[in-house]
Amino acid sequence: MANVFSRRRFLAVTAATLGATLAACAGGGQATPTPAPQPSPTPAPAATPTPVAATTPTPAAAPTPTAVAAQAPALTPIPGREVVVWQTVDYLPETTALIKQRLEEIAQKNGFTISFEEIPNNPQGYNRFNAAVQAGTPPDIYRLYDYQTQFWRAQGQTTDVTDLVAPFIQQKGGVWQPVELTCTFKGRWYASPLAVNAWPFHTRQDLLDQAGFKYPANWDELRQQGKALTKPPLYYYGMTLGRINDTNNHTLGMVWTFGGKLQNEDGSLAVTADDKAWLDCLALIQTMYVEDQIIPPGSVNWNDGDNNQGYQSEQLVLTSNPTSIYNWLLKNKPELAQKTRFYSYPAGPAGSFGQVDVWTEGLFKNGKGGDNARILLVALMDPVWYENYINEQLKGRFIPCWKDMIEHDLWQKNELYSEYQKIISTGRIMAYAAPPLGAFGELATKFVIGDMMQDLCVRRLSPREALANFVKAAQEIWSKPENRA
């Protein structure tokens, strides 16, 4: 991942700041959580102005089991009451600038103001946010990533926004499954959908073309191509194998193709010590790294940015990552960007699956904006504005949360994104097949998958031994009652 401080490392920081609500990455005993302060009610306004609709959504279709009856709530703007909005910095400035513009327009229309701030996407920025939560003074609206949505829900800090989301959620074909898994708990919505962040394989199409290859349809073809094209310092497959976040993504995305998964639909641990899908996947990883040598030897020590740098410096044929790699190329190496194409995972015995994570907007209970904040949150889901924001303005930075919006020419007629329909239609979040609750968050931030890769590729344990160590550690995490909420 391109960010110096990956968003998926967020819980490691919040663990330290909030008194180790989740165990820190170094492992060890489970620390006693420090409860966040209980939210206090927002003071009622002195006068009750005439309600103003934030937006008029198109009538929704019949709701899914996780939706309530679609009826827009009556929201009453509070004149002069400020809404505080914090968003972390994105590498594409328009991502946040356009949201700011939208919220300022809605606030002005409804007679109130906003304080909008971009905070650093690094430990300092997260520490500042965590301190605000601890002090009972969080922003009203804060951008959340992946399992942060469930983390703050479990802390009792975010508001149930089902009434705000329900009028929109079945529009435009409904939302993708990863969106629902990320945002909901027991049928209720605890954040509004913002964007789907895809993890395509960035691929040097020019090198494949020169060798007469097509993108590998399966792992056997990947190995064959890898052995033909790897000529150090050029390596074929930039798979991250260190104790770091991208190792979680790269490993789980590959496991799915063998029919394995981390969680069952009820949130219980799915993997066992004799799980054939996992064992076959681990055997292939070890073979590619040790025998085929098509994965860079240094990948066992990589951080989240090293596969980005490897591709950008033309030392990798392909690697999986959000489009931060590609957008860097557009600005710094446009000729390499022209040679790059996006693809989904090569198929295994169970098929091929796309990998995504989901960004949301959380409404915090201790915020002081009242209905003003809710009006702004609704405005970000207006389908006309949202489709223009994602497809016309950001142009491929994200996949839209609503299914029918991918029928846009950007996704259907642009050769670069020709595989995106496949990626999102089969897309899964890392926590699949359940929401990313506490157990997943602890496993991810403790880098237990990374430990397994170290056993496999550094210590050269057998796949069965490496998996047994992993399952033992995972079972300890899943056995904690606090990790099931």
Short mmCIF file of N, CA and C in Angstrom, two decimals, residues 8-144:
data_model
loop_
_atom_site.label_atom_id
_atom_site.label_comp_id
_atom_site.label_asym_id
_atom_site.label_seq_id
_atom_site.Cartn_x
_atom_site.Cartn_y
_atom_site.Cartn_z
N ARG A 8 -4.74 0.21 7.57
CA ARG A 8 -5.02 -1.05 8.23
C ARG A 8 -4.15 -1.25 9.46
N ARG A 9 -3.21 -0.32 9.71
CA ARG A 9 -2.45 -0.36 10.95
C ARG A 9 -3.13 0.46 12.03
N PHE A 10 -4.27 1.02 11.70
CA PHE A 10 -4.98 1.91 12.61
C PHE A 10 -5.20 1.30 13.99
N LEU A 11 -5.64 0.06 14.05
CA LEU A 11 -5.97 -0.53 15.34
C LEU A 11 -4.75 -0.73 16.21
N ALA A 12 -3.59 -0.90 15.60
CA ALA A 12 -2.39 -1.02 16.41
C ALA A 12 -2.13 0.26 17.18
N VAL A 13 -2.45 1.39 16.55
CA VAL A 13 -2.28 2.68 17.22
C VAL A 13 -3.38 2.91 18.23
N THR A 14 -4.63 2.63 17.84
CA THR A 14 -5.72 2.83 18.78
C THR A 14 -5.58 1.93 19.98
N ALA A 15 -4.99 0.78 19.80
CA ALA A 15 -4.80 -0.12 20.94
C ALA A 15 -3.94 0.52 22.00
N ALA A 16 -2.85 1.16 21.56
CA ALA A 16 -1.98 1.80 22.54
C ALA A 16 -2.63 3.03 23.14
N THR A 17 -3.29 3.80 22.30
CA THR A 17 -3.87 5.04 22.77
C THR A 17 -5.06 4.84 23.67
N LEU A 18 -5.88 3.85 23.36
CA LEU A 18 -7.09 3.62 24.14
C LEU A 18 -6.90 2.58 25.23
N GLY A 19 -5.67 2.30 25.59
CA GLY A 19 -5.44 1.33 26.66
C GLY A 19 -5.51 -0.09 26.16
N ALA A 20 -5.04 -0.31 24.93
CA ALA A 20 -4.96 -1.66 24.35
C ALA A 20 -6.32 -2.34 24.31
N THR A 21 -7.28 -1.64 23.72
CA THR A 21 -8.57 -2.27 23.52
C THR A 21 -8.42 -3.53 22.68
N LEU A 22 -7.54 -3.47 21.72
CA LEU A 22 -7.12 -4.67 21.04
C LEU A 22 -5.65 -4.86 21.35
N ALA A 23 -5.19 -6.10 21.35
CA ALA A 23 -3.80 -6.36 21.70
C ALA A 23 -2.88 -5.70 20.70
N ALA A 24 -1.75 -5.25 21.16
CA ALA A 24 -0.77 -4.59 20.29
C ALA A 24 -0.09 -5.62 19.42
N CYS A 25 0.59 -5.11 18.38
CA CYS A 25 1.16 -6.00 17.39
C CYS A 25 2.19 -6.95 17.96
N ALA A 26 2.86 -6.59 19.02
CA ALA A 26 3.92 -7.42 19.57
C ALA A 26 3.39 -8.67 20.24
N GLY A 27 2.08 -8.77 20.45
CA GLY A 27 1.52 -9.97 21.07
C GLY A 27 1.55 -9.86 22.57
N GLY A 28 1.67 -11.00 23.25
CA GLY A 28 1.68 -11.01 24.69
C GLY A 28 0.30 -11.14 25.24
N GLY A 29 0.14 -10.90 26.54
CA GLY A 29 -1.15 -11.07 27.19
C GLY A 29 -2.15 -10.02 26.78
N GLN A 30 -3.39 -10.36 26.98
CA GLN A 30 -4.47 -9.43 26.65
C GLN A 30 -4.53 -8.33 27.69
N ALA A 31 -4.41 -7.09 27.25
CA ALA A 31 -4.48 -5.96 28.16
C ALA A 31 -5.92 -5.67 28.53
N THR A 32 -6.12 -5.03 29.66
CA THR A 32 -7.45 -4.64 30.08
C THR A 32 -7.88 -3.40 29.33
N PRO A 33 -8.99 -3.45 28.59
CA PRO A 33 -9.41 -2.28 27.82
C PRO A 33 -9.75 -1.10 28.72
N THR A 34 -9.45 0.08 28.23
CA THR A 34 -9.88 1.31 28.90
C THR A 34 -11.13 1.80 28.21
N PRO A 35 -12.28 1.74 28.88
CA PRO A 35 -13.52 2.14 28.21
C PRO A 35 -13.47 3.60 27.77
N ALA A 36 -13.99 3.84 26.57
CA ALA A 36 -14.12 5.22 26.11
C ALA A 36 -15.25 5.87 26.90
N PRO A 37 -15.22 7.19 27.05
CA PRO A 37 -16.28 7.85 27.81
C PRO A 37 -17.64 7.64 27.19
N GLN A 38 -18.66 7.52 28.02
CA GLN A 38 -20.01 7.34 27.52
C GLN A 38 -20.51 8.62 26.86
N PRO A 39 -21.17 8.49 25.73
CA PRO A 39 -21.65 9.68 25.03
C PRO A 39 -22.69 10.43 25.86
N SER A 40 -22.65 11.74 25.75
CA SER A 40 -23.65 12.57 26.42
C SER A 40 -24.62 13.09 25.38
N PRO A 41 -25.87 13.32 25.76
CA PRO A 41 -26.86 13.76 24.77
C PRO A 41 -26.54 15.15 24.24
N THR A 42 -26.88 15.36 22.98
CA THR A 42 -26.70 16.67 22.38
C THR A 42 -27.76 17.62 22.92
N PRO A 43 -27.38 18.81 23.38
CA PRO A 43 -28.38 19.75 23.91
C PRO A 43 -29.42 20.09 22.86
N ALA A 44 -30.65 20.22 23.30
CA ALA A 44 -31.73 20.58 22.38
C ALA A 44 -31.60 22.05 21.99
N PRO A 45 -31.99 22.40 20.78
CA PRO A 45 -31.92 23.80 20.36
C PRO A 45 -32.96 24.64 21.10
N ALA A 46 -32.69 25.92 21.18
CA ALA A 46 -33.61 26.82 21.88
C ALA A 46 -34.93 26.95 21.14
N ALA A 47 -34.85 26.91 19.80
CA ALA A 47 -36.07 27.02 19.00
C ALA A 47 -36.11 25.89 18.00
N THR A 48 -37.26 25.57 17.50
CA THR A 48 -37.41 24.48 16.55
C THR A 48 -37.77 25.05 15.18
N PRO A 49 -36.79 25.19 14.29
CA PRO A 49 -37.08 25.71 12.96
C PRO A 49 -37.90 24.72 12.15
N THR A 50 -38.40 25.18 11.03
CA THR A 50 -39.15 24.31 10.14
C THR A 50 -38.22 23.28 9.53
N PRO A 51 -38.59 21.99 9.55
CA PRO A 51 -37.72 20.96 9.00
C PRO A 51 -37.40 21.23 7.54
N VAL A 52 -36.14 20.94 7.17
CA VAL A 52 -35.69 21.08 5.79
C VAL A 52 -35.14 19.74 5.35
N ALA A 53 -35.59 19.24 4.23
CA ALA A 53 -35.10 17.94 3.76
C ALA A 53 -33.67 18.08 3.28
N ALA A 54 -32.83 17.14 3.69
CA ALA A 54 -31.44 17.16 3.25
C ALA A 54 -31.34 16.82 1.78
N THR A 55 -32.16 15.90 1.33
CA THR A 55 -32.19 15.51 -0.07
C THR A 55 -33.45 14.73 -0.29
N THR A 56 -33.88 14.58 -1.50
CA THR A 56 -35.09 13.82 -1.78
C THR A 56 -34.70 12.57 -2.55
N PRO A 57 -34.52 11.45 -1.87
CA PRO A 57 -34.08 10.24 -2.56
C PRO A 57 -35.18 9.64 -3.42
N THR A 58 -34.75 8.92 -4.46
CA THR A 58 -35.68 8.15 -5.27
C THR A 58 -36.28 7.05 -4.41
N PRO A 59 -37.57 6.73 -4.59
CA PRO A 59 -38.17 5.67 -3.78
C PRO A 59 -37.34 4.40 -3.84
N ALA A 60 -37.11 3.79 -2.68
CA ALA A 60 -36.26 2.62 -2.60
C ALA A 60 -37.04 1.36 -2.92
N ALA A 61 -36.32 0.34 -3.36
CA ALA A 61 -36.92 -0.96 -3.62
C ALA A 61 -37.14 -1.69 -2.30
N ALA A 62 -37.72 -2.88 -2.39
CA ALA A 62 -37.96 -3.66 -1.18
C ALA A 62 -36.65 -3.91 -0.47
N PRO A 63 -36.60 -3.73 0.85
CA PRO A 63 -35.35 -3.84 1.58
C PRO A 63 -34.87 -5.27 1.71
N THR A 64 -33.56 -5.42 1.87
CA THR A 64 -32.96 -6.71 2.17
C THR A 64 -33.14 -6.97 3.65
N PRO A 65 -32.79 -8.18 4.14
CA PRO A 65 -32.97 -8.47 5.56
C PRO A 65 -32.26 -7.51 6.49
N THR A 66 -31.19 -6.84 6.01
CA THR A 66 -30.46 -5.96 6.89
C THR A 66 -30.97 -4.53 6.84
N ALA A 67 -32.00 -4.27 6.06
CA ALA A 67 -32.52 -2.91 5.94
C ALA A 67 -33.88 -2.81 6.62
N VAL A 68 -34.18 -1.62 7.11
CA VAL A 68 -35.51 -1.37 7.66
C VAL A 68 -36.34 -0.72 6.56
N ALA A 69 -37.60 -0.52 6.81
CA ALA A 69 -38.46 0.12 5.82
C ALA A 69 -37.90 1.47 5.42
N ALA A 70 -37.82 1.71 4.11
CA ALA A 70 -37.18 2.91 3.60
C ALA A 70 -38.10 4.11 3.74
N GLN A 71 -37.84 4.94 4.71
CA GLN A 71 -38.59 6.18 4.90
C GLN A 71 -37.63 7.21 5.46
N ALA A 72 -37.44 8.30 4.71
CA ALA A 72 -36.48 9.31 5.12
C ALA A 72 -36.91 9.95 6.44
N PRO A 73 -35.99 10.11 7.39
CA PRO A 73 -36.35 10.76 8.65
C PRO A 73 -36.54 12.25 8.47
N ALA A 74 -37.34 12.85 9.32
CA ALA A 74 -37.50 14.31 9.31
C ALA A 74 -36.32 14.92 10.05
N LEU A 75 -35.49 15.65 9.34
CA LEU A 75 -34.31 16.26 9.93
C LEU A 75 -34.50 17.76 10.02
N THR A 76 -34.25 18.32 11.18
CA THR A 76 -34.47 19.74 11.42
C THR A 76 -33.14 20.46 11.57
N PRO A 77 -32.78 21.31 10.60
CA PRO A 77 -31.53 22.05 10.73
C PRO A 77 -31.56 22.99 11.92
N ILE A 78 -30.43 23.11 12.57
CA ILE A 78 -30.30 23.97 13.75
C ILE A 78 -29.47 25.19 13.34
N PRO A 79 -30.10 26.34 13.13
CA PRO A 79 -29.37 27.52 12.64
C PRO A 79 -28.18 27.85 13.53
N GLY A 80 -27.04 28.06 12.85
CA GLY A 80 -25.85 28.51 13.56
C GLY A 80 -25.07 27.43 14.26
N ARG A 81 -25.61 26.23 14.37
CA ARG A 81 -24.85 25.18 15.07
C ARG A 81 -23.83 24.57 14.11
N GLU A 82 -22.59 24.56 14.53
CA GLU A 82 -21.49 24.08 13.71
C GLU A 82 -21.40 22.55 13.73
N VAL A 83 -21.05 21.99 12.59
CA VAL A 83 -20.76 20.56 12.48
C VAL A 83 -19.27 20.40 12.24
N VAL A 84 -18.63 19.54 13.02
CA VAL A 84 -17.19 19.29 12.89
C VAL A 84 -16.97 18.02 12.07
N VAL A 85 -16.22 18.16 10.99
CA VAL A 85 -15.94 17.04 10.09
C VAL A 85 -14.43 16.88 9.97
N TRP A 86 -13.94 15.67 10.25
CA TRP A 86 -12.53 15.35 10.04
C TRP A 86 -12.43 14.24 9.00
N GLN A 87 -11.50 14.41 8.08
CA GLN A 87 -11.22 13.39 7.07
C GLN A 87 -9.70 13.22 6.99
N THR A 88 -9.25 11.97 6.92
CA THR A 88 -7.81 11.76 6.77
C THR A 88 -7.39 12.07 5.34
N VAL A 89 -6.15 12.51 5.21
CA VAL A 89 -5.61 12.91 3.91
C VAL A 89 -5.55 11.70 2.97
N ASP A 90 -6.00 11.87 1.76
CA ASP A 90 -5.87 10.84 0.72
C ASP A 90 -4.83 11.31 -0.28
N TYR A 91 -4.17 10.34 -0.95
CA TYR A 91 -3.13 10.72 -1.90
C TYR A 91 -3.70 11.48 -3.10
N LEU A 92 -5.00 11.32 -3.37
CA LEU A 92 -5.66 12.09 -4.42
C LEU A 92 -6.43 13.23 -3.76
N PRO A 93 -5.98 14.47 -3.88
CA PRO A 93 -6.60 15.58 -3.15
C PRO A 93 -8.09 15.73 -3.40
N GLU A 94 -8.53 15.40 -4.62
CA GLU A 94 -9.95 15.58 -4.95
C GLU A 94 -10.86 14.70 -4.10
N THR A 95 -10.34 13.58 -3.61
CA THR A 95 -11.15 12.68 -2.79
C THR A 95 -11.82 13.44 -1.65
N THR A 96 -11.04 14.27 -0.98
CA THR A 96 -11.56 15.01 0.17
C THR A 96 -12.06 16.39 -0.21
N ALA A 97 -11.42 17.04 -1.17
CA ALA A 97 -11.81 18.40 -1.55
C ALA A 97 -13.26 18.44 -2.04
N LEU A 98 -13.67 17.43 -2.79
CA LEU A 98 -15.03 17.41 -3.31
C LEU A 98 -16.05 17.14 -2.22
N ILE A 99 -15.67 16.36 -1.22
CA ILE A 99 -16.56 16.16 -0.07
C ILE A 99 -16.72 17.46 0.70
N LYS A 100 -15.62 18.16 0.90
CA LYS A 100 -15.70 19.44 1.59
C LYS A 100 -16.62 20.40 0.85
N GLN A 101 -16.46 20.47 -0.46
CA GLN A 101 -17.31 21.35 -1.26
C GLN A 101 -18.78 20.99 -1.12
N ARG A 102 -19.08 19.71 -1.16
CA ARG A 102 -20.47 19.26 -1.04
C ARG A 102 -21.06 19.62 0.32
N LEU A 103 -20.31 19.37 1.38
CA LEU A 103 -20.83 19.63 2.72
C LEU A 103 -20.99 21.12 2.98
N GLU A 104 -20.08 21.93 2.46
CA GLU A 104 -20.21 23.38 2.63
C GLU A 104 -21.46 23.90 1.92
N GLU A 105 -21.74 23.36 0.74
CA GLU A 105 -22.94 23.79 0.01
C GLU A 105 -24.21 23.42 0.77
N ILE A 106 -24.27 22.21 1.29
CA ILE A 106 -25.46 21.77 2.03
C ILE A 106 -25.62 22.57 3.32
N ALA A 107 -24.51 22.83 4.00
CA ALA A 107 -24.58 23.60 5.25
C ALA A 107 -25.09 25.01 4.98
N GLN A 108 -24.55 25.64 3.95
CA GLN A 108 -24.99 27.00 3.63
C GLN A 108 -26.48 27.02 3.27
N LYS A 109 -26.92 26.06 2.52
CA LYS A 109 -28.32 25.96 2.11
C LYS A 109 -29.25 25.82 3.32
N ASN A 110 -28.76 25.16 4.36
CA ASN A 110 -29.60 24.87 5.53
C ASN A 110 -29.31 25.79 6.71
N GLY A 111 -28.49 26.81 6.51
CA GLY A 111 -28.33 27.84 7.53
C GLY A 111 -27.43 27.48 8.70
N PHE A 112 -26.44 26.62 8.48
CA PHE A 112 -25.47 26.35 9.54
C PHE A 112 -24.07 26.29 8.95
N THR A 113 -23.08 26.10 9.77
CA THR A 113 -21.68 26.12 9.33
C THR A 113 -21.02 24.78 9.62
N ILE A 114 -19.87 24.58 8.97
CA ILE A 114 -19.07 23.39 9.27
C ILE A 114 -17.63 23.79 9.52
N SER A 115 -16.97 23.01 10.35
CA SER A 115 -15.52 23.08 10.52
C SER A 115 -14.96 21.82 9.89
N PHE A 116 -14.29 21.97 8.76
CA PHE A 116 -13.81 20.82 7.98
C PHE A 116 -12.29 20.78 8.03
N GLU A 117 -11.75 19.65 8.41
CA GLU A 117 -10.30 19.55 8.55
C GLU A 117 -9.79 18.21 8.02
N GLU A 118 -8.71 18.28 7.26
CA GLU A 118 -7.99 17.06 6.86
C GLU A 118 -6.89 16.81 7.88
N ILE A 119 -6.88 15.62 8.45
CA ILE A 119 -5.85 15.29 9.43
C ILE A 119 -4.88 14.30 8.81
N PRO A 120 -3.62 14.29 9.27
CA PRO A 120 -2.61 13.43 8.66
C PRO A 120 -2.99 11.95 8.73
N ASN A 121 -2.63 11.24 7.68
CA ASN A 121 -2.85 9.79 7.64
C ASN A 121 -1.60 9.10 8.18
N ASN A 122 -1.33 9.32 9.46
CA ASN A 122 -0.13 8.78 10.10
C ASN A 122 -0.41 8.66 11.60
N PRO A 123 0.54 8.14 12.38
CA PRO A 123 0.28 7.97 13.81
C PRO A 123 -0.14 9.24 14.52
N GLN A 124 0.43 10.38 14.13
CA GLN A 124 0.08 11.64 14.79
C GLN A 124 -1.40 11.98 14.56
N GLY A 125 -1.86 11.77 13.33
CA GLY A 125 -3.25 12.05 13.03
C GLY A 125 -4.19 11.14 13.79
N TYR A 126 -3.88 9.85 13.83
CA TYR A 126 -4.73 8.91 14.56
C TYR A 126 -4.69 9.17 16.06
N ASN A 127 -3.52 9.52 16.57
CA ASN A 127 -3.44 9.83 18.01
C ASN A 127 -4.30 11.03 18.36
N ARG A 128 -4.32 12.00 17.47
CA ARG A 128 -5.14 13.19 17.72
C ARG A 128 -6.62 12.81 17.76
N PHE A 129 -7.04 12.00 16.82
CA PHE A 129 -8.44 11.58 16.80
C PHE A 129 -8.78 10.76 18.05
N ASN A 130 -7.91 9.82 18.39
CA ASN A 130 -8.18 8.98 19.57
C ASN A 130 -8.27 9.81 20.84
N ALA A 131 -7.40 10.82 20.95
CA ALA A 131 -7.44 11.69 22.12
C ALA A 131 -8.76 12.46 22.19
N ALA A 132 -9.25 12.88 21.03
CA ALA A 132 -10.53 13.60 21.00
C ALA A 132 -11.67 12.68 21.44
N VAL A 133 -11.63 11.43 21.02
CA VAL A 133 -12.66 10.48 21.45
C VAL A 133 -12.59 10.28 22.95
N GLN A 134 -11.38 10.10 23.48
CA GLN A 134 -11.20 9.89 24.91
C GLN A 134 -11.69 11.08 25.73
N ALA A 135 -11.50 12.27 25.18
CA ALA A 135 -11.92 13.48 25.89
C ALA A 135 -13.42 13.75 25.74
N GLY A 136 -14.10 12.95 24.94
CA GLY A 136 -15.52 13.17 24.71
C GLY A 136 -15.81 14.29 23.75
N THR A 137 -14.81 14.65 22.92
CA THR A 137 -14.98 15.75 21.97
C THR A 137 -14.59 15.32 20.55
N PRO A 138 -15.14 14.22 20.06
CA PRO A 138 -14.79 13.79 18.70
C PRO A 138 -15.45 14.69 17.67
N PRO A 139 -15.01 14.63 16.42
CA PRO A 139 -15.77 15.30 15.37
C PRO A 139 -17.14 14.64 15.24
N ASP A 140 -18.06 15.35 14.64
CA ASP A 140 -19.37 14.74 14.36
C ASP A 140 -19.24 13.62 13.34
N ILE A 141 -18.48 13.89 12.29
CA ILE A 141 -18.33 12.95 11.18
C ILE A 141 -16.84 12.67 10.98
N TYR A 142 -16.51 11.39 10.86
CA TYR A 142 -15.11 10.99 10.67
C TYR A 142 -15.07 9.84 9.67
N ARG A 143 -14.11 9.91 8.75
CA ARG A 143 -13.97 8.87 7.74
C ARG A 143 -13.33 7.63 8.36
N LEU A 144 -13.95 6.48 8.10
CA LEU A 144 -13.50 5.21 8.67
C LEU A 144 -13.11 4.24 7.56
#
